[in-house]
Tab-separated table of C-alpha atoms in Angstrom:
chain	number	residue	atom	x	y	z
P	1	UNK	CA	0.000	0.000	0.000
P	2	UNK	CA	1.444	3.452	-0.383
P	3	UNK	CA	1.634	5.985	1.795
P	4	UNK	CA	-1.385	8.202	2.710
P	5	UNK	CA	-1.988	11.791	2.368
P	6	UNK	CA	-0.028	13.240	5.025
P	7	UNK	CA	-2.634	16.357	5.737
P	8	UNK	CA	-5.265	13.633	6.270
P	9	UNK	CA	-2.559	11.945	8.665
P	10	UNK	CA	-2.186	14.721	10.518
P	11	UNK	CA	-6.216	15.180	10.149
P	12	UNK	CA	-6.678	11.949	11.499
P	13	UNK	CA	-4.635	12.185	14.582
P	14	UNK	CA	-6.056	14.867	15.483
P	15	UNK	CA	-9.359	14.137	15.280
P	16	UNK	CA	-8.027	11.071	17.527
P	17	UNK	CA	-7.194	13.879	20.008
P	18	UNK	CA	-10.531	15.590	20.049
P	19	UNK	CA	-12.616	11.814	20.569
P	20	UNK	CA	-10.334	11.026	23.363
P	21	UNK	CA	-10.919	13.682	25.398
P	22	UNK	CA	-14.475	12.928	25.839
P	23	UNK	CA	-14.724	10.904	28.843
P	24	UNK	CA	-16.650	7.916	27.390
P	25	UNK	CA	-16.327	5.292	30.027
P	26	UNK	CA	-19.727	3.391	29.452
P	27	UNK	CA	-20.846	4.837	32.897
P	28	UNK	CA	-20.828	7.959	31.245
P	29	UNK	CA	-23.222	9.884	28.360
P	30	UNK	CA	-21.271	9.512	25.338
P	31	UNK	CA	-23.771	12.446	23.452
P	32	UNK	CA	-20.466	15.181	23.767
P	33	UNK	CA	-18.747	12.987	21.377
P	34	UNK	CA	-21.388	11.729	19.300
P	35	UNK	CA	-22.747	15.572	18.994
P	36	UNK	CA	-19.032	16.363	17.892
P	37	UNK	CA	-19.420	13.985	15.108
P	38	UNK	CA	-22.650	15.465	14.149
P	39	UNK	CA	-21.552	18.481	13.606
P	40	UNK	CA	-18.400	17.762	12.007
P	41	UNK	CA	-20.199	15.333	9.430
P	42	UNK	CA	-22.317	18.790	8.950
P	43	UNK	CA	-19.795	20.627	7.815
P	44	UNK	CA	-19.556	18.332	4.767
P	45	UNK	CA	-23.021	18.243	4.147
P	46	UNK	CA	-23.443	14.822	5.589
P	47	UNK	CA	-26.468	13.766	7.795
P	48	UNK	CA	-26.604	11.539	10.798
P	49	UNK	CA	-29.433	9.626	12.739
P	50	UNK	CA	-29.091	9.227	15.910
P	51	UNK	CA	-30.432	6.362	17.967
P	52	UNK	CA	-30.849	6.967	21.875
P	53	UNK	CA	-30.740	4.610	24.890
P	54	UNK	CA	-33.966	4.765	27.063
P	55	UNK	CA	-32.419	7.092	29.372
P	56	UNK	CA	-31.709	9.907	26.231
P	57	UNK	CA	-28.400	10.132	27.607
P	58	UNK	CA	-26.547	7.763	25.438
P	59	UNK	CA	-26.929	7.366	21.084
P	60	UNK	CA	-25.758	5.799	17.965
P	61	UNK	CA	-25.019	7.530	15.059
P	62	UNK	CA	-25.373	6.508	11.466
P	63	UNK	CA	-24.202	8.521	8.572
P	64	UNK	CA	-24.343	7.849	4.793
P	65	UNK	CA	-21.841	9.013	2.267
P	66	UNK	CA	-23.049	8.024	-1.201
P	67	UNK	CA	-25.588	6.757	-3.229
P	68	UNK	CA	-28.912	5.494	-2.059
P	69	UNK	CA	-30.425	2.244	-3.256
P	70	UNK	CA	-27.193	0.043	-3.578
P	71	UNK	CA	-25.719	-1.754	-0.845
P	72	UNK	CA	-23.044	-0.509	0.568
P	73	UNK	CA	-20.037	-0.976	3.397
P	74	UNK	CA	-20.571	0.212	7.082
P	75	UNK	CA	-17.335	1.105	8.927
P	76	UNK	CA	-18.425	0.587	12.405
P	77	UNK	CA	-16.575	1.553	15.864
P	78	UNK	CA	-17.657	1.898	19.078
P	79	UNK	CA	-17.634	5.155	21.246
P	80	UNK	CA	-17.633	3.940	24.853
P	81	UNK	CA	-14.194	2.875	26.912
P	82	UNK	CA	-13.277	0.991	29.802
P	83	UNK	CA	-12.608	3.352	32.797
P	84	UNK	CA	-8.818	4.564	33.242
P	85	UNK	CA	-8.145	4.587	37.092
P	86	UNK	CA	-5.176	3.107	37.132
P	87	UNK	CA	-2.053	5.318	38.985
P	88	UNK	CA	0.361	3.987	36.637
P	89	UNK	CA	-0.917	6.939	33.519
P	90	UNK	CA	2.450	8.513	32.485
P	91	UNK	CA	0.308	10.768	30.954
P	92	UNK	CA	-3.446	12.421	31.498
P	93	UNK	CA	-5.951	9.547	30.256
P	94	UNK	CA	-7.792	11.825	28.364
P	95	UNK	CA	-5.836	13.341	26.633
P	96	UNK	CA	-3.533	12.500	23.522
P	97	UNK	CA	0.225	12.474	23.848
P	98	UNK	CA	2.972	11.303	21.299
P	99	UNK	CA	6.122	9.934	22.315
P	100	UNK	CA	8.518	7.724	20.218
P	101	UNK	CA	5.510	7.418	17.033
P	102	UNK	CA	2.769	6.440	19.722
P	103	UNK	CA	-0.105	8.173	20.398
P	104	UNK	CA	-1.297	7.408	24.125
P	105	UNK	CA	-4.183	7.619	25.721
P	106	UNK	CA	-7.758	5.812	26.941
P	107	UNK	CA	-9.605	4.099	23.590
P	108	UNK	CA	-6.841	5.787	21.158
P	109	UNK	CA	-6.649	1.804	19.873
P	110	UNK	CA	-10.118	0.131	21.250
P	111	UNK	CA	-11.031	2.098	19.342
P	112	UNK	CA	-10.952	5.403	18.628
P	113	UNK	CA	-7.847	4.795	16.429
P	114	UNK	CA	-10.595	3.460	13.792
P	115	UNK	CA	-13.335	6.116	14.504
P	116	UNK	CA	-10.855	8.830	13.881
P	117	UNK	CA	-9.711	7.161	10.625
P	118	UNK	CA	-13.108	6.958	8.931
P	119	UNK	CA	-14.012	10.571	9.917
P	120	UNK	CA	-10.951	11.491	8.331
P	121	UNK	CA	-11.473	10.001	5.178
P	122	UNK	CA	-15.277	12.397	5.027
P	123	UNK	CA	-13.513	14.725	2.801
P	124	UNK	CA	-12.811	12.791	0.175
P	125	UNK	CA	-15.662	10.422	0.653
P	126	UNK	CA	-18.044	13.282	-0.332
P	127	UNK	CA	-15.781	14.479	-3.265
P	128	UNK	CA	-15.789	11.465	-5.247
P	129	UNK	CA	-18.464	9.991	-7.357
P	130	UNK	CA	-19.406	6.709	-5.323
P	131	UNK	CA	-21.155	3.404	-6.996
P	132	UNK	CA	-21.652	2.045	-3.283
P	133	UNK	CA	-22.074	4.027	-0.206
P	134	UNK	CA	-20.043	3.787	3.128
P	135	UNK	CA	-22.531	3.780	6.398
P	136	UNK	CA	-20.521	5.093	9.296
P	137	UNK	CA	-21.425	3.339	12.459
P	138	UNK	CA	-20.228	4.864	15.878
P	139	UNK	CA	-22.381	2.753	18.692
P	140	UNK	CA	-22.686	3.047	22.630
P	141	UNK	CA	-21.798	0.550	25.347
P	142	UNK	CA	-20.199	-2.356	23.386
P	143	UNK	CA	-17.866	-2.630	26.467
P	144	UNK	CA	-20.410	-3.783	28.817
P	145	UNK	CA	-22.011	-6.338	26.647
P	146	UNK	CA	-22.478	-5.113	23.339
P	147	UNK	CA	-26.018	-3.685	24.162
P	148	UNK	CA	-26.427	-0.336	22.585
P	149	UNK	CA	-25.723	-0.880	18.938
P	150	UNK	CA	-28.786	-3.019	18.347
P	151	UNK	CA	-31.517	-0.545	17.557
P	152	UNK	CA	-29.016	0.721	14.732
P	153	UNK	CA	-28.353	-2.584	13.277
P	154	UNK	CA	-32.302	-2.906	12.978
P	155	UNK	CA	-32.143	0.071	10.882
P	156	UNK	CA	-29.830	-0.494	8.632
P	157	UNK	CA	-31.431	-4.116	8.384
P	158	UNK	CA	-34.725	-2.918	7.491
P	159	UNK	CA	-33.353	-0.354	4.327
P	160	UNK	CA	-34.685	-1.398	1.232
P	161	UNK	CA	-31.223	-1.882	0.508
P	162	UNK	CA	-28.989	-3.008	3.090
P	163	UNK	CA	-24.940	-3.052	3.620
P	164	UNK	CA	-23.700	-6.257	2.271
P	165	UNK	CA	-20.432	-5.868	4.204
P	166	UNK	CA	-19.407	-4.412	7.943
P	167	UNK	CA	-16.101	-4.052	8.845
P	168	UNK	CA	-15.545	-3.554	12.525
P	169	UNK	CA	-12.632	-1.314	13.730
P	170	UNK	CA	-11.116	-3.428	16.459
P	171	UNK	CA	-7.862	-3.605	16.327
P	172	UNK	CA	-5.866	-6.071	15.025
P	173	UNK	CA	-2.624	-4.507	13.251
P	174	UNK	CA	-5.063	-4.207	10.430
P	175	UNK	CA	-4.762	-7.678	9.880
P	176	UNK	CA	-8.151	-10.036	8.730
P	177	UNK	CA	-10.041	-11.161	11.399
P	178	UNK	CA	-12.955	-13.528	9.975
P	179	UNK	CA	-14.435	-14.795	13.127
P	180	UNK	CA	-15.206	-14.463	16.376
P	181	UNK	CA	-16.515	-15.903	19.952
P	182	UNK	CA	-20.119	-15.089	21.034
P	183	UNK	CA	-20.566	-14.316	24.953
P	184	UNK	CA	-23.268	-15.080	27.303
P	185	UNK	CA	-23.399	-13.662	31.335
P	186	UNK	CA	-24.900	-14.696	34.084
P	187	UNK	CA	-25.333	-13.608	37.681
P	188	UNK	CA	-26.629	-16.698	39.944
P	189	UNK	CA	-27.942	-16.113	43.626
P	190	UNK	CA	-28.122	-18.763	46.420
P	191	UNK	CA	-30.346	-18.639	49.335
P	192	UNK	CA	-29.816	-20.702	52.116
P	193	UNK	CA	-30.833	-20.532	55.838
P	194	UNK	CA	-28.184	-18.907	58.713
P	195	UNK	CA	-26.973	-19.896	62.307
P	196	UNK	CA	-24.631	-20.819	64.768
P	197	UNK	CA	-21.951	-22.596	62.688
P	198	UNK	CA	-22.023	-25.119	65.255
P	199	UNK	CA	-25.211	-26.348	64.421
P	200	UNK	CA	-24.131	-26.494	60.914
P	201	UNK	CA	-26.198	-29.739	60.281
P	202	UNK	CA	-29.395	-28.275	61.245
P	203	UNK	CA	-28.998	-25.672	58.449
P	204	UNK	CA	-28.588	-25.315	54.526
P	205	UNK	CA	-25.453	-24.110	53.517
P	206	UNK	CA	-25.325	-21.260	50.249
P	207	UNK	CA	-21.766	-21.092	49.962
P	208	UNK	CA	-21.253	-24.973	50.200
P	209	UNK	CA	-24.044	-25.293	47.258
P	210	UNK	CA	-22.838	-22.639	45.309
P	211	UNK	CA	-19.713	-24.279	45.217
P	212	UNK	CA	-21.409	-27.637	43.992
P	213	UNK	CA	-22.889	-25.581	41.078
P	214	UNK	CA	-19.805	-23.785	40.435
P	215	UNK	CA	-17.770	-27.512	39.919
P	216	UNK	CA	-21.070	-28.555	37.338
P	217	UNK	CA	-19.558	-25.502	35.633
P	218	UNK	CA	-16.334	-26.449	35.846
P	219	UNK	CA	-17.198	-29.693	34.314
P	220	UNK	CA	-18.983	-28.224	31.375
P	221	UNK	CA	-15.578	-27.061	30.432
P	222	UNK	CA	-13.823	-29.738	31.208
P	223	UNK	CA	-16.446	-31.132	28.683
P	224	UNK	CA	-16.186	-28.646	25.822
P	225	UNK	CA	-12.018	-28.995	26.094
P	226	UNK	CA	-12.384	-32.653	25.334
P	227	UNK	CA	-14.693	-32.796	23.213
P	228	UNK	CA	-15.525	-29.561	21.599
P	229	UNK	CA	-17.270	-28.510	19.321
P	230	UNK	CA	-13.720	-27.604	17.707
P	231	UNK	CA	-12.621	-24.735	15.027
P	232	UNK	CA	-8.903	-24.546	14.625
P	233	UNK	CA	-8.804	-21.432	13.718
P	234	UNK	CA	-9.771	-20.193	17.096
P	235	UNK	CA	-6.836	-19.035	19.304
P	236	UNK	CA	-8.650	-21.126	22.079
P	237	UNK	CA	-10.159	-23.727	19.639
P	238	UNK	CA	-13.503	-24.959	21.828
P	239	UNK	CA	-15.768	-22.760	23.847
P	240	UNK	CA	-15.071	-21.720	27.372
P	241	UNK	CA	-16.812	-21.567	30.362
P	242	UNK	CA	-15.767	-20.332	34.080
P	243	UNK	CA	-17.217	-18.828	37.509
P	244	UNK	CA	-15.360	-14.916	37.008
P	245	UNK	CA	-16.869	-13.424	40.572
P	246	UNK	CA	-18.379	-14.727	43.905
P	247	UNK	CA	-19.371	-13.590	47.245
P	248	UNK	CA	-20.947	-14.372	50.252
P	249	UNK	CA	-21.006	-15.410	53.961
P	250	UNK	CA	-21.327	-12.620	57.035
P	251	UNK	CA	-19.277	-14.205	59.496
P	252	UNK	CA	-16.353	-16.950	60.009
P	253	UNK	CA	-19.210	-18.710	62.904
P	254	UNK	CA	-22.643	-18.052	61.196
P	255	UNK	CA	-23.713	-20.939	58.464
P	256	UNK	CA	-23.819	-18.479	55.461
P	257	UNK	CA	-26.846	-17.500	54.145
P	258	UNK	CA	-26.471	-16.382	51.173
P	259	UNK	CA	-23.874	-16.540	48.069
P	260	UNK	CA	-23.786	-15.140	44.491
P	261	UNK	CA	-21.778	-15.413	41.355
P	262	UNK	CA	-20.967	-14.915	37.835
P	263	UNK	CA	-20.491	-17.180	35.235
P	264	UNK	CA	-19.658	-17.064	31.470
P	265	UNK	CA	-19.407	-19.230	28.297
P	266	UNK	CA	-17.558	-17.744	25.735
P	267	UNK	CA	-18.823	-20.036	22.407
P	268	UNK	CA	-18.149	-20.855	18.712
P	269	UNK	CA	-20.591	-18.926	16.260
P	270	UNK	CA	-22.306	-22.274	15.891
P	271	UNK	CA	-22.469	-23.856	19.417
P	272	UNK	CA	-26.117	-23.261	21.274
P	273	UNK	CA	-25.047	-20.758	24.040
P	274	UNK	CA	-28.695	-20.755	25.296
P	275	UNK	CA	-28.977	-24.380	25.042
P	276	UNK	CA	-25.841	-25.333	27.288
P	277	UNK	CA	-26.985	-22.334	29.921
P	278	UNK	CA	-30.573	-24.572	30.122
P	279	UNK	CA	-29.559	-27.565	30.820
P	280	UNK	CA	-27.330	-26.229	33.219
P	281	UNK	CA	-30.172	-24.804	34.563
P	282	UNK	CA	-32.006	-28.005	34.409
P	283	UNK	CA	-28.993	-29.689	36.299
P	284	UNK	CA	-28.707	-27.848	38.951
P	285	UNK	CA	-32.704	-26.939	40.115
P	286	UNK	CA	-33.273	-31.004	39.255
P	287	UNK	CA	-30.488	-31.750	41.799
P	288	UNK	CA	-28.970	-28.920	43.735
P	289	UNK	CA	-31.943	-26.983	44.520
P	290	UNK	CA	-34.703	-29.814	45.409
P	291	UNK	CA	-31.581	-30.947	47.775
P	292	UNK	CA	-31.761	-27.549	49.462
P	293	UNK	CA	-35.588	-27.675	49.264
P	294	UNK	CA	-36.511	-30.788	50.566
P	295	UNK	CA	-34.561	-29.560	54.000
P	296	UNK	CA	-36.132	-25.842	53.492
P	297	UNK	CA	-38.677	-24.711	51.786
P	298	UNK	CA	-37.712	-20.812	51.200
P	299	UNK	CA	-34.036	-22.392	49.970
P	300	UNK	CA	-32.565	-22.368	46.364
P	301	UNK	CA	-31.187	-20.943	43.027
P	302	UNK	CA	-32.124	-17.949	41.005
P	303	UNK	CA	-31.078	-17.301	37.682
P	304	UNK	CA	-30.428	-14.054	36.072
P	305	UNK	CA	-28.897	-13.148	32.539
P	306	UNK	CA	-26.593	-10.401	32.408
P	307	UNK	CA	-26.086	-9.783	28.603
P	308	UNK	CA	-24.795	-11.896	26.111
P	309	UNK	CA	-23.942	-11.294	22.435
P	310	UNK	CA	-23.809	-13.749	19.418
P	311	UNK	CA	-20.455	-14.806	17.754
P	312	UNK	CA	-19.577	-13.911	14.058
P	313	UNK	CA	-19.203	-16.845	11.421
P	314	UNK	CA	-16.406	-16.778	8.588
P	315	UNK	CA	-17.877	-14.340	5.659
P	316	UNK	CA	-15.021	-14.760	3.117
P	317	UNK	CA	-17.002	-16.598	0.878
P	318	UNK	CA	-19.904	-13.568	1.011
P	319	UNK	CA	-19.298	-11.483	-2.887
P	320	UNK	CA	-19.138	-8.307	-1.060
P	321	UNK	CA	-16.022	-9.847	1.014
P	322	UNK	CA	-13.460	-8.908	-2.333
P	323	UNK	CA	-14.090	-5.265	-0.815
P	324	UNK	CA	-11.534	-6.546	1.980
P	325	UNK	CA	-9.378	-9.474	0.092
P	326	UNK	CA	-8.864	-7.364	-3.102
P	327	UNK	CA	-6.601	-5.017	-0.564
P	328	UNK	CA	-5.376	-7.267	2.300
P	329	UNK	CA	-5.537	-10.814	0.652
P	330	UNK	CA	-4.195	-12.657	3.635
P	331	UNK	CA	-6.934	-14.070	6.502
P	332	UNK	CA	-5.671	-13.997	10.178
P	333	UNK	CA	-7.598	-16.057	11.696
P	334	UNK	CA	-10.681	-16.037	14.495
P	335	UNK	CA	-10.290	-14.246	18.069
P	336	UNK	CA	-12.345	-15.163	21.334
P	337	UNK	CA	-12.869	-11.623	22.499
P	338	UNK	CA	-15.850	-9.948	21.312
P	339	UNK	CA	-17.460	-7.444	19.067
P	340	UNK	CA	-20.341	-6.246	17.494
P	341	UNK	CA	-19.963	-8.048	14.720
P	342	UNK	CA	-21.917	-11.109	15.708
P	343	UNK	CA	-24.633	-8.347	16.547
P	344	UNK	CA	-24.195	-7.517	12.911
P	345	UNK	CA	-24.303	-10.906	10.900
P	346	UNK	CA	-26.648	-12.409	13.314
P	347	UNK	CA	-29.125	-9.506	14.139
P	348	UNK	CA	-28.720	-7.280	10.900
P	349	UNK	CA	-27.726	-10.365	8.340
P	350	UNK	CA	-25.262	-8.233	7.204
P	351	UNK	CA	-21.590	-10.118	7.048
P	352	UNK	CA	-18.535	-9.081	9.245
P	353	UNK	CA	-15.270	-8.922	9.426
P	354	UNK	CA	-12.925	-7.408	11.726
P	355	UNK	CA	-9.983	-5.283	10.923
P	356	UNK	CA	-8.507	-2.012	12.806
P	357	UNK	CA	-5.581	-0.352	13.560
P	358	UNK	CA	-3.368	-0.667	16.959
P	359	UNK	CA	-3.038	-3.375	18.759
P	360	UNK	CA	-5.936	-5.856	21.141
P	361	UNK	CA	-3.135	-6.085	23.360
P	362	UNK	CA	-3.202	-2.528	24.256
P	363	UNK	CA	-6.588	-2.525	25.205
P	364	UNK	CA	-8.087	-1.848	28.590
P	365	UNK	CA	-4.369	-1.398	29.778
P	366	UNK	CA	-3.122	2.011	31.833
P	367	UNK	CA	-0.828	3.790	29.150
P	368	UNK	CA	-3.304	2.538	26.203
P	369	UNK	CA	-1.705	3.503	23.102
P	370	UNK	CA	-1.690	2.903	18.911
P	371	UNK	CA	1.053	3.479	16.593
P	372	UNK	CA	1.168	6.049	14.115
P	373	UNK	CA	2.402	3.536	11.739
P	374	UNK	CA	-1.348	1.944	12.355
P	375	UNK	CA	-3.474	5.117	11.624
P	376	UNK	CA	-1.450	5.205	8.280
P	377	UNK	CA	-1.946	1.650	7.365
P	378	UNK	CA	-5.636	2.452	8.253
P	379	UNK	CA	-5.795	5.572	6.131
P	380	UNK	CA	-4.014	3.776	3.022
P	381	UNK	CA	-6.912	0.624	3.400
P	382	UNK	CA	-9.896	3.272	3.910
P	383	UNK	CA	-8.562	4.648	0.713
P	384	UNK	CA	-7.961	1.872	-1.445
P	385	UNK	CA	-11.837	0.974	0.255
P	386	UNK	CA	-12.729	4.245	-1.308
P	387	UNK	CA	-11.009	3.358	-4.662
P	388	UNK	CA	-12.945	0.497	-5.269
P	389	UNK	CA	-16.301	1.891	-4.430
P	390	UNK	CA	-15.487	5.026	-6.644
P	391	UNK	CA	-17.208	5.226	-10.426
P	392	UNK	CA	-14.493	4.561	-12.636
């Protein structure tokens, strides 16, 4: 690839600079930065939806640059980050700083890096005399579960003529990324009865069950390690499942109570996440809980799911895919962390791939950064994106 326009480098990073100092932990309203957007698309003539949480506080934005009634690309990134309270910052969070051809700072690779790329590229995007639009896709809350960016996948499902490609921004050294783990949460409560711990027989014990539940989970893994369902191209080939919190108990002499925890399975595209969680279910209220029952009544297990997302399948063979291969022909492989694009192939029928600048390993870490190197490589394959979807 050759090298970018170095006024949209510069453009680029910083427009990085201005997204990263909004605060966008997912605790937080993320309307500053998607209002910023808004109004810079403006300038350009460009429109945007918006798409609010319930609470009005949060939004989505689409934008279209292009043609209407031809299916298109969406660039998609997400707008929230994970929170940045470490003490170990050499520099403010929130704000950009280069040193040694990094650019540091919280979400300037998950993933800002991208966002900042594509809005870049809005120049020349409404310049040039497009055969396919691009649908820019900036979400809320992927980072606790992938929940806000729903209600604009919906949309863009129901156009009379959807994208027939999403790439998601992650990053991954702008490598190929053509698959991806699905994720499914839950938070499980124990009741049990309390007491003198010396009478321990006389009463039902929540932390004692819980931890009978939480070795059915273990085995479930056990399960899946041994005997899959398998894809090799995973970089954990099976799905996963494991307890990730737990509390409970008030005293070192009282017969606890009460205990809760978390669970996850982290599945292939294709493996029933909802099926496995059931019959878990099934397991333990068939065994566990008419144990605690038949000693006392009030006694037992609740359920409760925290999110879960779907996994994206392997879209190479989809036509729109040459988009992609035509400019980085090599595949990478599939990654268990998660994105929206399962939200996208599954919910919107619209096939994903992943592929963003910086680095997955520099995510959620204090000193986040992405190399300037990447927002160049970025630039170069949003171009040659451009290139392709221009009228000859």
């Amino acid at each position: 690839m050759s090298k970018p326009n170095m006024s949209r480098l510069h453009h680029a990073i910083d427009l990085l600079g201005k997204l990263v100092a909004f605060d966008t932990t997912s605790k937080n309203s993320n309307l500053g930065l998607i209002h910023f957007v808004r109004d810079y698309l403006a300038e350009y003539g460009v429109e945007s939806t918006l798409f609010h949480d319930e609470t009005g506080q949060k939004a989505n934005l689409l934008a279209t640059i292009g043609p209407k009634g031809v299916p298109g690309i969406a660039l998609s990134g997400h707008t929230d980050v994970v929170p940045a309270l470490e003490t170990t910052w050499i520099s403010p969070a929130f704000e950009l700083t280069e040193r040694d051809g990094k650019l540091f700072g919280r979400g300037s690779a998950d993933m800002k890096g991208f966002s900042a790329c594509a809005l870049a590229m809005i120049p020349e995007l409404v310049k040039r005399d497009l055969e396919i639009p691009f649908h820019l896709c900036l979400s809320y809350d992927e980072e606790v579960g992938c929940i806000g960016v729903g209600s604009m996948v919906d949309h863009l499902a129901k156009m009379d003529t959807p994208p027939h490609l999403a790439v998601i921004g992650e990053p991954t050294n702008m490598k190929v990324i053509n698959g991806q783990k699905g994720k499914y949460s839950m938070r499980v409560g124990v009741t049990g009865t309390a007491g003198h711990s010396s009478f321990a027989p006389d009463h039902v014990n929540a932390i004692e069950y819980g931890a009978r539940a939480i070795n059915l989970i273990a085995d479930k893994a056990r399960e899946f390690e041994e005997n899959g369902p398998f894809d090799q191209d995973f970089t954990v080939p099976h799905s996963t499942m494991l307890t990730t919190t737990i509390s409970g108990g008030t005293a070192t002499n009282v017969t606890p109570e009460y205990c809760e925890f978390t669970f996850e399975i982290r599945h292939l595209p294709d493996h029933d996440a909802e099926a496995v969680i059931a019959d878990l279910q099934k397991t333990i209220m068939d065994t566990l809980d008419a144990e605690m029952k038949a000693k006392a009544e009030d006694t037992g297990f609740t359920f409760e799911k925290i999110f879960s997302y779907p996994g994206m399948g392997d879209c190479t063979d989809a036509e729109a895919f040459s988009y992609v291969s035509n400019i980085i022909p090599e595949i990478s492989g599939k990654v268990s962390y998660g994105s929206e694009g399962g939200v996208f192939e599954k919910q919107g029928n619209i096939p994903s791939i992943i592929c963003g600048p910086g680095s997955i390993e520099q995510a959620h870490k204090p000193n986040e950064f992405i190399e300037i190197s990447q927002i160049e490589e970025c630039l170069d394959f949003l171009d040659a994106l451009t290139d392709q979807a221009a009228a000859a």
